[in-house]
Amino acid sequence: MHELPVMNSILAVVLKHAASNQVKKVVAIHLQVGELSDLEDAWMQQYFDYVSKGSLAEGAVLKIERIPVVMRCSACGHSFRINVKDGMKPLCPECGGDKHSLVSGREYLIKNMEVL
Ligand SMILES: [Zn+2]
């Protein structure tokens, strides 16, 4: 269960941004979450509601967009997207290599927020 600390850190960033922009209320928060992340949308919203209670961001709706998993081939340096549902042992489409490192897919970030 990683949602609680993640939501706390997202809330901290949102409130900091709100304070420096004279925001009265945060209505929605657009998040980008990597497809490999085990953060669940429903839990994220529940935990966010919990941690944001009594703050400017209370009641804000999380709009979650999944970002694709990108790997880089260790042999030829080619970067390519993979479909998580196909499993985690894809071959490089350029050279057929099977050693890759993760470029993106596990991160989460705040894309923007809607405020009053
Ligand atoms: Zn390759």
Coordinates of C-alpha atoms in Angstrom, one line a residue, residues 10-115:
I10 CA 1.3 15.2 -3.9
L11 CA -0.9 17.2 -1.5
A12 CA 2.2 19.0 -0.1
V13 CA 3.2 20.1 -3.7
V14 CA -0.3 21.1 -4.5
L15 CA -0.7 23.2 -1.3
K16 CA 2.6 24.8 -1.8
H17 CA 1.7 25.8 -5.3
A18 CA -1.7 27.0 -4.2
A19 CA -0.2 29.2 -1.4
S20 CA 2.2 30.9 -3.8
N21 CA -0.6 31.6 -6.3
Q22 CA -3.4 32.9 -4.0
V23 CA -5.6 30.0 -4.8
K24 CA -8.9 29.7 -2.9
K25 CA -9.7 26.2 -3.7
V26 CA -8.2 23.3 -5.7
V27 CA -10.9 21.7 -7.8
A28 CA -9.1 19.0 -9.7
I29 CA -5.6 17.7 -10.0
H30 CA -4.3 16.1 -13.2
L31 CA -1.8 13.3 -12.4
Q32 CA 0.3 11.2 -14.7
V33 CA 1.1 7.8 -13.4
G34 CA 3.3 5.2 -15.0
E35 CA 1.6 2.0 -16.2
L36 CA 4.0 0.0 -14.1
S37 CA 3.1 1.8 -10.9
D38 CA 1.0 -0.2 -8.5
L39 CA -1.0 2.9 -7.5
E40 CA -4.7 2.2 -7.9
D41 CA -6.9 5.0 -9.1
A42 CA -9.7 4.4 -6.6
W43 CA -7.3 4.1 -3.6
M44 CA -5.5 7.3 -4.7
Q45 CA -8.7 9.2 -4.6
Q46 CA -9.7 7.8 -1.2
Y47 CA -6.4 8.5 0.3
F48 CA -6.3 11.9 -1.2
D49 CA -9.7 12.7 0.3
Y50 CA -8.4 11.6 3.6
V51 CA -5.1 13.6 3.6
S52 CA -6.6 16.7 2.1
K53 CA -9.5 17.1 4.6
G54 CA -9.6 20.6 6.0
S55 CA -7.2 21.9 3.4
L56 CA -7.6 24.0 0.2
A57 CA -7.6 20.8 -1.8
E58 CA -10.4 19.1 0.1
G59 CA -12.8 17.6 -2.4
A60 CA -10.5 18.0 -5.4
V61 CA -11.0 15.3 -8.0
L62 CA -7.9 13.4 -9.2
K63 CA -7.8 13.0 -13.0
I64 CA -5.3 10.2 -13.6
E65 CA -3.7 9.6 -16.9
R66 CA -1.5 6.5 -17.3
I67 CA 1.8 7.0 -19.1
P68 CA 3.3 4.2 -21.1
V69 CA 6.3 2.0 -20.1
V70 CA 9.4 2.8 -22.1
M71 CA 12.5 0.6 -22.1
R72 CA 16.0 1.2 -23.5
C73 CA 17.9 -1.7 -25.0
S74 CA 21.3 -2.2 -23.3
A75 CA 22.8 -3.6 -26.4
C76 CA 21.9 -1.0 -29.1
G77 CA 20.4 1.9 -27.1
H78 CA 17.1 1.8 -28.9
S79 CA 14.1 3.1 -26.8
F80 CA 10.8 1.4 -27.2
R81 CA 7.4 1.2 -25.6
I82 CA 6.1 -2.0 -24.2
N83 CA 2.6 -3.2 -23.5
V84 CA 2.5 -4.2 -19.8
K85 CA -0.1 -6.8 -20.6
D86 CA 2.4 -8.6 -22.8
G87 CA 4.6 -9.4 -19.9
M88 CA 8.0 -8.0 -18.9
K89 CA 10.3 -9.9 -21.2
P90 CA 10.0 -8.1 -24.5
L91 CA 12.7 -8.3 -27.1
C92 CA 14.3 -5.1 -28.6
P93 CA 12.5 -4.4 -32.0
E94 CA 15.9 -3.2 -33.4
C95 CA 18.4 -5.9 -32.5
G96 CA 16.3 -8.6 -30.7
G97 CA 18.2 -8.1 -27.4
D98 CA 16.6 -9.0 -24.2
K99 CA 18.5 -6.8 -21.8
H100 CA 16.8 -3.4 -21.2
S101 CA 16.5 -0.7 -18.6
L102 CA 13.4 1.1 -17.6
V103 CA 13.2 4.7 -18.9
S104 CA 9.7 5.5 -17.7
G105 CA 6.7 3.7 -16.3
R106 CA 7.0 3.8 -12.6
E107 CA 6.8 7.5 -11.8
Y108 CA 4.0 9.7 -10.9
L109 CA 3.8 13.5 -11.4
I110 CA 1.5 16.4 -11.2
K111 CA 0.7 17.6 -14.7
N112 CA -1.5 20.5 -13.7
M113 CA -4.3 21.5 -11.4
E114 CA -7.7 23.3 -11.8
V115 CA -8.2 26.0 -9.1

